[in-house]
DNA sequence: TTACTGATAATAGTAATGCTATCATATTTA
DNA sequence: TAAATATGATAGCATTACTATTATCAGTAA
């Protein structure tokens, strides 16, 4: 028996469920490669169609537009990451250890997960670093949020926030600290490789230093006195 | 005598210096309003031209494309903010007090600065919150960085970083902490108003709570033992 | 006064983008 | 076997993101 991880996605993310057809899976797979290669701005459904060997019109049957596809991809990622967090903290009771695991999962380039064969999580991670915030930094954020499109992100944030409160129930800003470490795990990575003077690890390009920074940030903030 | 604050901008940011002509100033002024109103994605030079009452072609003489204009606007903002930081920390010797001032300047909606008549800093601040990261989250970031287009941002980061080291010369991550508080001053604001469950101040919409969070974050991190 | 310069307006044009619509055909499913 | 569904092929269209050319007008230097 082959174990297949199926992530249940919000129906509003798509017009037709891409996980249920061959073309749908190709759309996800190829869009991840193309966005990674040329960036989201240069990405178009026409180029994606040519890459897949299908037509624009066919892709529009799955997604309203490229921004919706980006939201879908990011939502998929956050769902997957929350699942990773759940798995990797399952049998840990010490909240400090849990938090360290979480930080590592957030900040580390992941190995490809064979359970989701048609998605390359490593490349996906890099996309989320460079393009992830563009999913919500728009004028439609409130409307999209009403459709629950950002629920996976918010769920992950809530989960991390609860681990923080496990460690120190008195800490005043668990959610803001969560969103801070999520975003900073990505921004510090982007800065390290692209604008190194905004970080303290520019010359080393050593991702473990980002982990050290985040651990230091988190634990000094939530330390009980 | 009227005091006029002229911010010296990098020549590579534009094709023709917009500060030196009436049309140029109108381009900046109206683009800030339009980007604020409709978001950067919906912003085009055609719409800007119609709004100003000029032609697309005229605007293209000042800026290569809308992304360059965004970089210009963000660079202007970071220049201006660094100037604000300099002014407001000038006679303060206590680095802790300095840092608090800096955090307040980063996180607070600014009052309109009469010294720069043709720019509305308050609206500009909101643009930077929602669109600022799009200036560098692109495939051209390295190239743009070589042209020094992000220097104002990096200068501000370096300045804050030096205040951090003044407070605690032993602290290991002054630059990463600086970029973290700069970005988080904005992201927590965006989240508070648009995705409130990612913060701890969603119901209050109280910007001073962002300041409390950032102060807590910074000072617990850099505290000497 | 004339001639030159620089800035802008007016107009035109082009390739690419971001869609929508229609119809034919292949495949699945009832 | 008929009906429903998915895809492909093709067309079309308004907008976007530019580039190029020419004309006009204001300021200034000779």
Tab-separated table of C-alpha atoms (C1' of nucleotides) in Angstrom:
chain	number	residue	atom	x	y	z
A	1	UNK	CA	0.000	0.000	0.000
A	2	UNK	CA	1.259	3.436	-0.924
A	3	UNK	CA	0.693	6.177	1.567
A	4	UNK	CA	-0.708	9.246	-0.114
A	5	UNK	CA	-1.016	12.502	1.737
A	6	UNK	CA	-4.061	14.339	0.473
A	7	UNK	CA	-4.392	17.834	1.796
A	8	UNK	CA	-7.985	18.948	1.915
A	9	UNK	CA	-8.173	22.385	0.357
A	10	UNK	CA	-10.828	25.050	0.721
A	11	UNK	CA	-13.222	24.871	-2.245
A	12	UNK	CA	-13.072	28.611	-2.785
A	13	UNK	CA	-9.403	28.430	-3.681
A	14	UNK	CA	-10.147	27.075	-7.140
A	15	UNK	CA	-12.839	26.777	-9.791
A	16	UNK	CA	-12.104	23.104	-10.364
A	17	UNK	CA	-10.105	20.987	-7.934
A	18	UNK	CA	-6.624	20.591	-9.429
A	19	UNK	CA	-5.800	17.580	-7.266
A	20	UNK	CA	-8.469	15.488	-8.941
A	21	UNK	CA	-7.237	15.505	-12.525
A	22	UNK	CA	-4.004	14.955	-14.380
A	23	UNK	CA	-4.120	18.403	-15.942
A	24	UNK	CA	-4.823	19.939	-12.546
A	25	UNK	CA	-1.738	18.325	-11.040
A	26	UNK	CA	0.334	19.445	-14.001
A	27	UNK	CA	-0.885	22.999	-13.467
A	28	UNK	CA	0.331	22.969	-9.870
A	29	UNK	CA	3.603	21.235	-10.688
A	30	UNK	CA	4.529	23.432	-13.633
A	31	UNK	CA	3.366	26.671	-12.054
A	32	UNK	CA	5.658	26.006	-9.108
A	33	UNK	CA	8.600	25.534	-11.456
A	34	UNK	CA	7.755	28.549	-13.584
A	35	UNK	CA	7.152	30.923	-10.672
A	36	UNK	CA	10.380	29.746	-9.118
A	37	UNK	CA	12.262	30.241	-12.365
A	38	UNK	CA	10.976	33.632	-13.507
A	39	UNK	CA	9.213	35.104	-10.496
A	40	UNK	CA	5.531	35.710	-9.980
A	41	UNK	CA	5.385	38.985	-11.920
A	42	UNK	CA	6.684	37.387	-15.106
A	43	UNK	CA	4.471	34.349	-14.678
A	44	UNK	CA	1.435	34.143	-16.998
A	45	UNK	CA	-1.163	31.508	-17.785
A	46	UNK	CA	-0.082	31.639	-21.415
A	47	UNK	CA	3.487	30.669	-20.523
A	48	UNK	CA	2.188	28.020	-18.135
A	49	UNK	CA	-0.056	26.594	-20.850
A	50	UNK	CA	2.817	26.451	-23.334
A	51	UNK	CA	4.996	24.799	-20.708
A	52	UNK	CA	2.388	22.147	-19.967
A	53	UNK	CA	1.343	21.758	-23.566
A	54	UNK	CA	-2.222	22.844	-23.023
A	55	UNK	CA	-4.149	26.061	-23.572
A	56	UNK	CA	-4.783	29.172	-21.509
A	57	UNK	CA	-8.512	28.496	-21.567
A	58	UNK	CA	-7.997	25.105	-19.943
A	59	UNK	CA	-6.065	26.643	-17.072
A	60	UNK	CA	-8.715	29.291	-16.553
A	61	UNK	CA	-11.140	26.469	-15.869
A	62	UNK	CA	-9.135	25.646	-12.753
A	63	UNK	CA	-8.158	29.058	-11.450
A	64	UNK	CA	-9.765	32.462	-11.830
A	65	UNK	CA	-6.400	34.138	-12.320
A	66	UNK	CA	-2.760	33.842	-11.428
A	67	UNK	CA	-3.182	35.521	-8.067
A	68	UNK	CA	-5.722	32.886	-7.011
A	69	UNK	CA	-3.254	30.244	-8.075
A	70	UNK	CA	-0.615	31.869	-5.871
A	71	UNK	CA	-3.014	31.864	-2.942
A	72	UNK	CA	-3.723	28.200	-3.625
A	73	UNK	CA	-0.038	27.343	-3.664
A	74	UNK	CA	0.695	29.246	-0.470
A	75	UNK	CA	-2.330	27.725	1.256
A	76	UNK	CA	-1.135	24.301	0.218
A	77	UNK	CA	2.287	25.079	1.663
A	78	UNK	CA	0.962	26.294	5.011
A	79	UNK	CA	-1.293	23.261	5.272
A	80	UNK	CA	1.615	21.003	4.550
A	81	UNK	CA	3.854	22.838	7.012
A	82	UNK	CA	1.301	22.615	9.768
A	83	UNK	CA	1.131	18.903	9.114
A	84	UNK	CA	4.927	18.728	9.356
A	85	UNK	CA	4.821	20.604	12.635
A	86	UNK	CA	2.194	18.244	13.984
A	87	UNK	CA	4.180	15.177	13.018
A	88	UNK	CA	7.516	16.449	14.272
A	89	UNK	CA	6.246	17.643	17.646
A	90	UNK	CA	3.854	14.790	18.331
A	91	UNK	CA	5.707	12.975	21.046
A	92	UNK	CA	7.527	15.928	22.531
A	93	UNK	CA	6.258	17.160	25.848
A	94	UNK	CA	8.825	19.853	26.576
A	95	UNK	CA	7.450	23.071	25.006
A	96	UNK	CA	10.951	24.511	24.629
A	97	UNK	CA	11.982	21.561	22.536
A	98	UNK	CA	8.744	21.821	20.578
A	99	UNK	CA	9.431	25.459	19.804
A	100	UNK	CA	12.930	24.650	18.616
A	101	UNK	CA	11.546	22.016	16.296
A	102	UNK	CA	9.025	24.493	14.944
A	103	UNK	CA	11.683	27.123	14.313
A	104	UNK	CA	13.817	24.576	12.539
A	105	UNK	CA	10.934	23.502	10.322
A	106	UNK	CA	10.153	27.109	9.467
A	107	UNK	CA	13.689	28.147	8.678
A	108	UNK	CA	15.162	25.079	7.040
A	109	UNK	CA	15.075	24.138	3.417
A	110	UNK	CA	13.006	21.019	3.469
A	111	UNK	CA	13.752	17.681	1.928
A	112	UNK	CA	11.377	16.571	-0.768
A	113	UNK	CA	8.436	14.753	0.763
A	114	UNK	CA	7.710	11.627	-1.226
A	115	UNK	CA	4.199	11.472	0.153
A	116	UNK	CA	3.082	14.301	-2.089
A	117	UNK	CA	4.574	13.152	-5.315
A	118	UNK	CA	3.547	15.965	-7.576
A	119	UNK	CA	4.839	18.802	-5.408
A	120	UNK	CA	8.500	19.620	-4.899
A	121	UNK	CA	8.507	21.041	-1.383
A	122	UNK	CA	12.013	22.399	-1.602
A	123	UNK	CA	11.277	24.648	-4.557
A	124	UNK	CA	7.935	25.464	-3.003
A	125	UNK	CA	9.735	26.673	0.104
A	126	UNK	CA	11.799	29.038	-1.992
A	127	UNK	CA	8.691	30.348	-3.717
A	128	UNK	CA	7.020	31.053	-0.406
A	129	UNK	CA	10.102	32.976	0.724
A	130	UNK	CA	10.101	35.256	-2.306
A	131	UNK	CA	6.420	35.386	-3.257
A	132	UNK	CA	4.425	34.231	-0.240
A	133	UNK	CA	3.546	37.652	1.143
A	134	UNK	CA	2.171	38.723	-2.235
A	135	UNK	CA	-0.743	36.369	-1.609
A	136	UNK	CA	-2.140	38.693	1.041
A	137	UNK	CA	-0.473	42.067	0.411
A	138	UNK	CA	-3.269	43.180	-1.890
A	139	UNK	CA	-6.390	45.314	-1.897
A	140	UNK	CA	-8.523	42.152	-1.938
A	141	UNK	CA	-7.099	40.829	1.319
A	142	UNK	CA	-10.261	41.418	3.357
A	143	UNK	CA	-12.507	39.844	0.753
A	144	UNK	CA	-10.157	36.876	0.347
A	145	UNK	CA	-9.914	36.534	4.089
A	146	UNK	CA	-13.715	36.321	4.348
A	147	UNK	CA	-13.543	33.359	1.982
A	148	UNK	CA	-11.096	31.780	4.459
A	149	UNK	CA	-8.337	31.634	1.879
A	150	UNK	CA	-5.676	32.378	4.490
A	151	UNK	CA	-6.965	29.902	7.052
A	152	UNK	CA	-3.966	27.538	6.725
A	153	UNK	CA	-1.584	30.412	7.514
A	154	UNK	CA	-3.695	31.523	10.445
A	155	UNK	CA	-4.021	27.964	11.730
A	156	UNK	CA	-0.271	27.519	11.709
A	157	UNK	CA	0.153	30.820	13.497
A	158	UNK	CA	-2.418	29.792	16.115
A	159	UNK	CA	-0.679	26.463	16.595
A	160	UNK	CA	2.714	28.041	17.194
A	161	UNK	CA	1.084	30.592	19.415
A	162	UNK	CA	-0.343	27.807	21.592
A	163	UNK	CA	3.096	26.240	21.972
A	164	UNK	CA	4.405	29.614	23.085
A	165	UNK	CA	1.675	29.823	25.711
A	166	UNK	CA	2.476	26.285	26.808
A	167	UNK	CA	5.986	27.464	27.507
A	168	UNK	CA	4.899	30.669	29.216
A	169	UNK	CA	1.167	31.249	29.791
A	170	UNK	CA	1.916	34.801	30.900
A	171	UNK	CA	3.493	35.962	27.662
A	172	UNK	CA	1.546	38.898	26.257
A	173	UNK	CA	2.095	38.618	22.503
A	174	UNK	CA	1.947	34.974	21.432
A	175	UNK	CA	0.243	35.559	18.083
A	176	UNK	CA	2.368	38.513	17.058
A	177	UNK	CA	5.480	36.607	18.021
A	178	UNK	CA	4.280	33.663	15.956
A	179	UNK	CA	3.648	35.704	12.851
A	180	UNK	CA	6.986	37.403	13.445
A	181	UNK	CA	8.969	34.164	13.478
A	182	UNK	CA	7.061	32.786	10.501
A	183	UNK	CA	7.760	35.868	8.414
A	184	UNK	CA	11.289	36.336	9.668
A	185	UNK	CA	12.232	32.736	8.988
A	186	UNK	CA	11.583	33.670	5.376
A	187	UNK	CA	12.733	37.270	5.223
A	188	UNK	CA	16.059	36.606	6.900
A	189	UNK	CA	16.629	33.845	4.370
A	190	UNK	CA	15.767	36.150	1.480
A	191	UNK	CA	17.964	38.890	2.903
A	192	UNK	CA	20.854	36.533	3.550
A	193	UNK	CA	20.977	35.504	-0.105
A	194	UNK	CA	19.892	38.748	-1.761
A	195	UNK	CA	20.462	41.735	0.519
A	196	UNK	CA	23.035	40.335	2.899
A	197	UNK	CA	23.833	43.577	4.708
A	198	UNK	CA	20.374	43.421	6.271
A	199	UNK	CA	21.465	40.355	8.221
A	200	UNK	CA	24.330	39.148	10.381
A	201	UNK	CA	24.970	36.054	8.275
A	202	UNK	CA	25.554	37.507	4.859
A	203	UNK	CA	29.016	36.132	4.279
A	204	UNK	CA	28.368	32.702	5.688
A	205	UNK	CA	25.083	31.884	3.906
A	206	UNK	CA	24.502	29.498	6.752
A	207	UNK	CA	20.850	28.768	7.381
A	208	UNK	CA	21.539	27.434	10.843
A	209	UNK	CA	22.460	30.975	11.891
A	210	UNK	CA	18.937	32.078	11.082
A	211	UNK	CA	17.759	29.391	13.451
A	212	UNK	CA	20.119	30.686	16.151
A	213	UNK	CA	18.820	34.202	15.665
A	214	UNK	CA	15.186	33.143	15.846
A	215	UNK	CA	15.741	30.924	18.878
A	216	UNK	CA	17.509	33.748	20.651
A	217	UNK	CA	14.703	36.147	19.721
A	218	UNK	CA	11.918	33.824	20.810
A	219	UNK	CA	13.384	32.484	24.025
A	220	UNK	CA	14.588	35.790	25.363
A	221	UNK	CA	11.120	37.198	24.699
A	222	UNK	CA	9.109	34.459	26.351
A	223	UNK	CA	11.512	33.600	29.134
A	224	UNK	CA	9.875	33.452	32.512
A	225	UNK	CA	11.491	35.681	35.073
B	1	UNK	CA	13.087	82.022	4.349
B	2	UNK	CA	11.283	78.792	3.756
B	3	UNK	CA	13.019	75.625	4.780
B	4	UNK	CA	12.903	73.058	2.038
B	5	UNK	CA	14.019	69.530	2.674
B	6	UNK	CA	15.551	68.173	-0.485
B	7	UNK	CA	16.391	64.531	-0.310
B	8	UNK	CA	19.240	63.630	-2.593
B	9	UNK	CA	18.218	60.594	-4.552
B	10	UNK	CA	20.382	58.079	-6.380
B	11	UNK	CA	20.519	58.964	-10.090
B	12	UNK	CA	19.834	55.398	-11.123
B	13	UNK	CA	16.388	55.512	-9.579
B	14	UNK	CA	14.986	57.538	-12.448
B	15	UNK	CA	15.559	58.537	-16.065
B	16	UNK	CA	14.869	62.189	-15.348
B	17	UNK	CA	14.849	63.678	-11.871
B	18	UNK	CA	11.203	64.139	-10.860
B	19	UNK	CA	12.053	66.614	-8.107
B	20	UNK	CA	13.286	69.146	-10.614
B	21	UNK	CA	10.145	69.746	-12.664
B	22	UNK	CA	6.483	70.401	-12.042
B	23	UNK	CA	5.415	67.336	-13.986
B	24	UNK	CA	7.931	65.233	-12.071
B	25	UNK	CA	6.493	66.311	-8.737
B	26	UNK	CA	2.985	65.641	-9.975
B	27	UNK	CA	4.052	62.146	-10.980
B	28	UNK	CA	5.252	61.409	-7.454
B	29	UNK	CA	2.272	63.027	-5.772
B	30	UNK	CA	-0.378	61.378	-7.915
B	31	UNK	CA	1.292	57.996	-8.017
B	32	UNK	CA	1.294	57.921	-4.219
B	33	UNK	CA	-2.421	58.650	-4.170
B	34	UNK	CA	-3.235	56.156	-6.896
B	35	UNK	CA	-1.152	53.322	-5.467
B	36	UNK	CA	-2.691	53.953	-2.087
B	37	UNK	CA	-6.189	53.956	-3.558
B	38	UNK	CA	-6.072	50.951	-5.870
B	39	UNK	CA	-2.955	49.045	-4.873
B	40	UNK	CA	0.254	48.601	-6.819
B	41	UNK	CA	-1.013	45.764	-9.032
B	42	UNK	CA	-3.860	47.867	-10.411
B	43	UNK	CA	-1.638	50.908	-10.855
B	44	UNK	CA	-0.615	51.735	-14.437
B	45	UNK	CA	1.142	54.647	-16.120
B	46	UNK	CA	-1.945	55.120	-18.289
B	47	UNK	CA	-4.163	55.675	-15.263
B	48	UNK	CA	-1.520	57.888	-13.706
B	49	UNK	CA	-1.283	59.942	-16.880
B	50	UNK	CA	-5.063	60.369	-17.037
B	51	UNK	CA	-5.117	61.349	-13.382
B	52	UNK	CA	-2.428	63.976	-13.876
B	53	UNK	CA	-3.750	65.106	-17.219
B	54	UNK	CA	-0.624	64.166	-19.141
B	55	UNK	CA	0.372	61.268	-21.355
B	56	UNK	CA	1.894	57.879	-20.723
B	57	UNK	CA	4.866	58.784	-22.878
B	58	UNK	CA	5.669	61.777	-20.689
B	59	UNK	CA	5.788	59.604	-17.587
B	60	UNK	CA	8.050	57.098	-19.291
B	61	UNK	CA	10.586	59.886	-19.658
B	62	UNK	CA	10.900	59.958	-15.872
B	63	UNK	CA	10.671	56.289	-14.949
B	64	UNK	CA	11.517	53.164	-16.880
B	65	UNK	CA	8.436	51.361	-15.549
B	66	UNK	CA	6.098	51.255	-12.592
B	67	UNK	CA	8.350	48.995	-10.573
B	68	UNK	CA	11.171	51.539	-10.773
B	69	UNK	CA	8.726	54.175	-9.608
B	70	UNK	CA	7.849	51.994	-6.622
B	71	UNK	CA	11.522	51.609	-5.791
B	72	UNK	CA	11.914	55.368	-6.058
B	73	UNK	CA	9.005	55.977	-3.697
B	74	UNK	CA	10.240	53.440	-1.148
B	75	UNK	CA	13.781	54.806	-1.347
B	76	UNK	CA	12.421	58.286	-0.761
B	77	UNK	CA	10.522	57.013	2.261
B	78	UNK	CA	13.517	55.277	3.823
B	79	UNK	CA	15.656	58.350	3.245
B	80	UNK	CA	13.064	60.513	4.864
B	81	UNK	CA	12.653	58.100	7.786
B	82	UNK	CA	16.362	57.956	8.402
B	83	UNK	CA	16.346	61.733	8.498
B	84	UNK	CA	13.488	61.617	11.013
B	85	UNK	CA	15.438	59.157	13.124
B	86	UNK	CA	18.501	61.394	13.036
B	87	UNK	CA	16.533	64.460	14.070
B	88	UNK	CA	14.570	62.749	16.814
B	89	UNK	CA	17.515	61.025	18.427
B	90	UNK	CA	20.014	63.837	18.049
B	91	UNK	CA	20.312	64.989	21.639
B	92	UNK	CA	19.572	61.705	23.305
B	93	UNK	CA	22.514	59.949	24.872
B	94	UNK	CA	20.732	57.004	26.456
B	95	UNK	CA	20.682	54.229	23.828
B	96	UNK	CA	17.564	52.667	25.386
B	97	UNK	CA	15.662	55.902	24.930
B	98	UNK	CA	17.044	56.220	21.423
B	99	UNK	CA	15.796	52.760	20.545
B	100	UNK	CA	12.361	53.537	21.892
B	101	UNK	CA	12.223	56.646	19.751
B	102	UNK	CA	13.254	54.657	16.718
B	103	UNK	CA	10.592	52.026	17.342
B	104	UNK	CA	7.970	54.710	17.737
B	105	UNK	CA	8.997	56.370	14.491
B	106	UNK	CA	8.873	53.049	12.672
B	107	UNK	CA	5.525	51.945	14.000
B	108	UNK	CA	3.554	55.157	14.205
B	109	UNK	CA	1.507	56.769	11.508
B	110	UNK	CA	3.378	59.951	10.892
B	111	UNK	CA	2.093	63.458	10.795
B	112	UNK	CA	2.423	65.209	7.488
B	113	UNK	CA	5.783	66.896	7.232
B	114	UNK	CA	5.391	70.394	5.878
B	115	UNK	CA	9.007	70.503	4.840
B	116	UNK	CA	8.349	68.234	1.903
B	117	UNK	CA	5.288	69.876	0.517
B	118	UNK	CA	4.534	67.621	-2.375
B	119	UNK	CA	4.640	64.336	-0.483
B	120	UNK	CA	1.988	63.200	1.972
B	121	UNK	CA	4.023	61.139	4.416
B	122	UNK	CA	1.022	59.606	6.107
B	123	UNK	CA	-0.333	58.027	2.951
B	124	UNK	CA	3.209	57.165	1.987
B	125	UNK	CA	3.590	55.269	5.246
B	126	UNK	CA	0.522	53.199	4.418
B	127	UNK	CA	1.859	52.461	0.964
B	128	UNK	CA	5.139	51.247	2.382
B	129	UNK	CA	3.251	48.955	4.747
B	130	UNK	CA	1.270	47.299	1.972
B	131	UNK	CA	3.615	47.589	-0.999
B	132	UNK	CA	7.104	48.264	0.351
B	133	UNK	CA	8.408	44.718	0.230
B	134	UNK	CA	7.397	44.404	-3.417
B	135	UNK	CA	10.236	46.779	-4.234
B	136	UNK	CA	12.806	44.088	-3.473
B	137	UNK	CA	10.891	40.797	-3.602
B	138	UNK	CA	11.661	40.332	-7.283
B	139	UNK	CA	13.977	38.437	-9.562
B	140	UNK	CA	15.859	41.681	-10.288
B	141	UNK	CA	16.778	42.280	-6.667
B	142	UNK	CA	20.481	41.510	-7.107
B	143	UNK	CA	20.791	43.689	-10.170
B	144	UNK	CA	18.864	46.521	-8.512
B	145	UNK	CA	20.951	46.128	-5.413
B	146	UNK	CA	24.130	46.530	-7.456
B	147	UNK	CA	22.766	49.877	-8.622
B	148	UNK	CA	22.430	50.785	-4.937
B	149	UNK	CA	18.683	51.251	-5.235
B	150	UNK	CA	18.103	49.848	-1.750
B	151	UNK	CA	20.814	51.875	-0.065
B	152	UNK	CA	18.389	54.050	1.942
B	153	UNK	CA	16.798	50.941	3.440
B	154	UNK	CA	20.161	49.430	4.225
B	155	UNK	CA	21.432	52.689	5.697
B	156	UNK	CA	18.470	52.893	8.031
B	157	UNK	CA	19.009	49.286	9.045
B	158	UNK	CA	22.694	49.978	9.710
B	159	UNK	CA	21.828	53.024	11.767
B	160	UNK	CA	19.387	51.147	13.988
B	161	UNK	CA	21.869	48.339	14.227
B	162	UNK	CA	24.488	50.743	15.573
B	163	UNK	CA	22.090	51.980	18.242
B	164	UNK	CA	21.494	48.385	19.263
B	165	UNK	CA	25.235	47.860	19.594
B	166	UNK	CA	25.510	51.055	21.598
B	167	UNK	CA	23.062	49.541	24.043
B	168	UNK	CA	24.748	46.155	24.101
B	169	UNK	CA	28.015	45.721	22.177
B	170	UNK	CA	27.876	41.993	22.842
B	171	UNK	CA	24.593	41.355	21.052
B	172	UNK	CA	25.095	38.868	18.236
B	173	UNK	CA	22.410	39.829	15.721
B	174	UNK	CA	22.110	43.615	15.485
B	175	UNK	CA	21.404	43.774	11.758
B	176	UNK	CA	18.906	40.943	11.678
B	177	UNK	CA	17.135	42.425	14.664
B	178	UNK	CA	17.036	45.787	12.902
B	179	UNK	CA	15.527	44.406	9.732
B	180	UNK	CA	13.122	42.411	11.883
B	181	UNK	CA	11.790	45.440	13.717
B	182	UNK	CA	11.584	47.488	10.533
B	183	UNK	CA	9.571	44.815	8.753
B	184	UNK	CA	7.495	43.902	11.760
B	185	UNK	CA	6.564	47.489	12.498
B	186	UNK	CA	4.847	47.303	9.138
B	187	UNK	CA	3.601	43.735	9.026
B	188	UNK	CA	2.020	43.850	12.463
B	189	UNK	CA	0.218	46.999	11.365
B	190	UNK	CA	-0.995	45.352	8.181
B	191	UNK	CA	-2.062	42.248	10.083
B	192	UNK	CA	-3.833	44.251	12.785
B	193	UNK	CA	-6.059	45.940	10.219
B	194	UNK	CA	-6.405	43.144	7.677
B	195	UNK	CA	-5.660	39.746	9.199
B	196	UNK	CA	-6.186	40.496	12.883
B	197	UNK	CA	-5.932	36.927	14.142
B	198	UNK	CA	-2.232	37.015	13.291
B	199	UNK	CA	-1.704	39.577	16.042
B	200	UNK	CA	-2.611	40.158	19.669
B	201	UNK	CA	-4.191	43.548	19.015
B	202	UNK	CA	-6.831	42.726	16.454
B	203	UNK	CA	-9.828	43.962	18.376
B	204	UNK	CA	-8.244	47.125	19.705
B	205	UNK	CA	-6.672	48.453	16.492
B	206	UNK	CA	-4.330	50.284	18.798
B	207	UNK	CA	-0.996	51.123	17.214
B	208	UNK	CA	0.638	51.734	20.572
B	209	UNK	CA	0.312	48.008	21.271
B	210	UNK	CA	2.548	47.316	18.295
B	211	UNK	CA	5.097	49.581	19.923
B	212	UNK	CA	4.783	47.635	23.193
B	213	UNK	CA	5.283	44.363	21.367
B	214	UNK	CA	8.338	45.610	19.494
B	215	UNK	CA	9.873	47.162	22.598
B	216	UNK	CA	9.366	43.950	24.507
B	217	UNK	CA	10.864	41.963	21.635
B	218	UNK	CA	13.888	44.205	21.245
B	219	UNK	CA	14.759	44.811	24.866
B	220	UNK	CA	14.392	41.245	26.003
B	221	UNK	CA	16.650	40.215	23.135
B	222	UNK	CA	19.419	42.706	23.700
B	223	UNK	CA	19.264	42.864	27.468
B	224	UNK	CA	22.624	42.460	29.135
B	225	UNK	CA	22.756	39.659	31.652
C	1	DT	C1'	15.185	89.018	-33.217
C	2	DT	C1'	16.555	84.844	-34.040
C	3	DA	C1'	18.049	80.488	-33.047
C	4	DC	C1'	18.692	76.875	-29.985
C	5	DT	C1'	17.500	73.950	-26.166
C	6	DG	C1'	14.645	71.340	-23.270
C	7	DA	C1'	10.246	69.783	-21.803
C	8	DT	C1'	5.957	68.187	-22.922
C	9	DA	C1'	1.854	67.025	-25.780
C	10	DA	C1'	-0.303	64.485	-29.408
C	11	DT	C1'	-0.583	60.679	-31.965
C	12	DA	C1'	0.387	56.189	-33.613
C	13	DG	C1'	1.736	51.685	-33.307
C	14	DT	C1'	3.059	46.976	-31.420
C	15	DA	C1'	3.584	42.817	-28.749
C	16	DA	C1'	2.042	40.787	-24.718
C	17	DT	C1'	-1.386	40.174	-21.062
C	18	DG	C1'	-5.591	38.837	-19.072
C	19	DC	C1'	-9.227	37.356	-19.921
C	20	DT	C1'	-14.167	35.208	-22.269
C	21	DA	C1'	-16.732	32.564	-25.581
C	22	DT	C1'	-17.790	28.892	-28.821
C	23	DC	C1'	-17.555	24.540	-30.783
C	24	DA	C1'	-15.609	20.002	-31.611
C	25	DT	C1'	-13.970	15.918	-29.751
C	26	DA	C1'	-12.462	12.559	-26.510
C	27	DT	C1'	-13.377	10.211	-22.153
C	28	DT	C1'	-15.902	8.824	-18.222
C	29	DT	C1'	-20.080	7.403	-15.939
C	30	DA	C1'	-24.815	6.283	-15.397
D	1	DT	C1'	-25.829	3.618	-25.398
D	2	DA	C1'	-26.798	8.148	-23.990
D	3	DA	C1'	-25.552	11.767	-21.196
D	4	DA	C1'	-22.347	14.323	-18.792
D	5	DT	C1'	-17.795	16.060	-18.284
D	6	DA	C1'	-13.059	17.403	-19.554
D	7	DT	C1'	-10.113	19.072	-22.792
D	8	DG	C1'	-8.450	21.167	-27.123
D	9	DA	C1'	-8.639	24.418	-30.809
D	10	DT	C1'	-9.637	28.698	-32.239
D	11	DA	C1'	-11.098	33.378	-32.073
D	12	DG	C1'	-11.620	37.633	-30.216
D	13	DC	C1'	-11.142	41.778	-27.297
D	14	DA	C1'	-9.891	45.360	-24.003
D	15	DT	C1'	-6.004	46.657	-21.466
D	16	DT	C1'	-1.132	46.885	-20.426
D	17	DA	C1'	3.423	48.074	-21.180
D	18	DC	C1'	5.905	49.945	-23.699
D	19	DT	C1'	8.562	52.743	-28.135
D	20	DA	C1'	8.832	56.129	-31.730
D	21	DT	C1'	7.838	60.385	-34.276
D	22	DT	C1'	6.557	64.872	-34.776
D	23	DA	C1'	4.788	69.255	-33.210
D	24	DT	C1'	4.511	72.911	-29.936
D	25	DC	C1'	5.845	76.040	-26.499
D	26	DA	C1'	8.678	78.428	-22.990
D	27	DG	C1'	13.083	80.047	-21.683
D	28	DT	C1'	17.496	81.676	-22.796
D	29	DA	C1'	21.737	82.852	-25.130
D	30	DA	C1'	23.805	85.175	-29.160
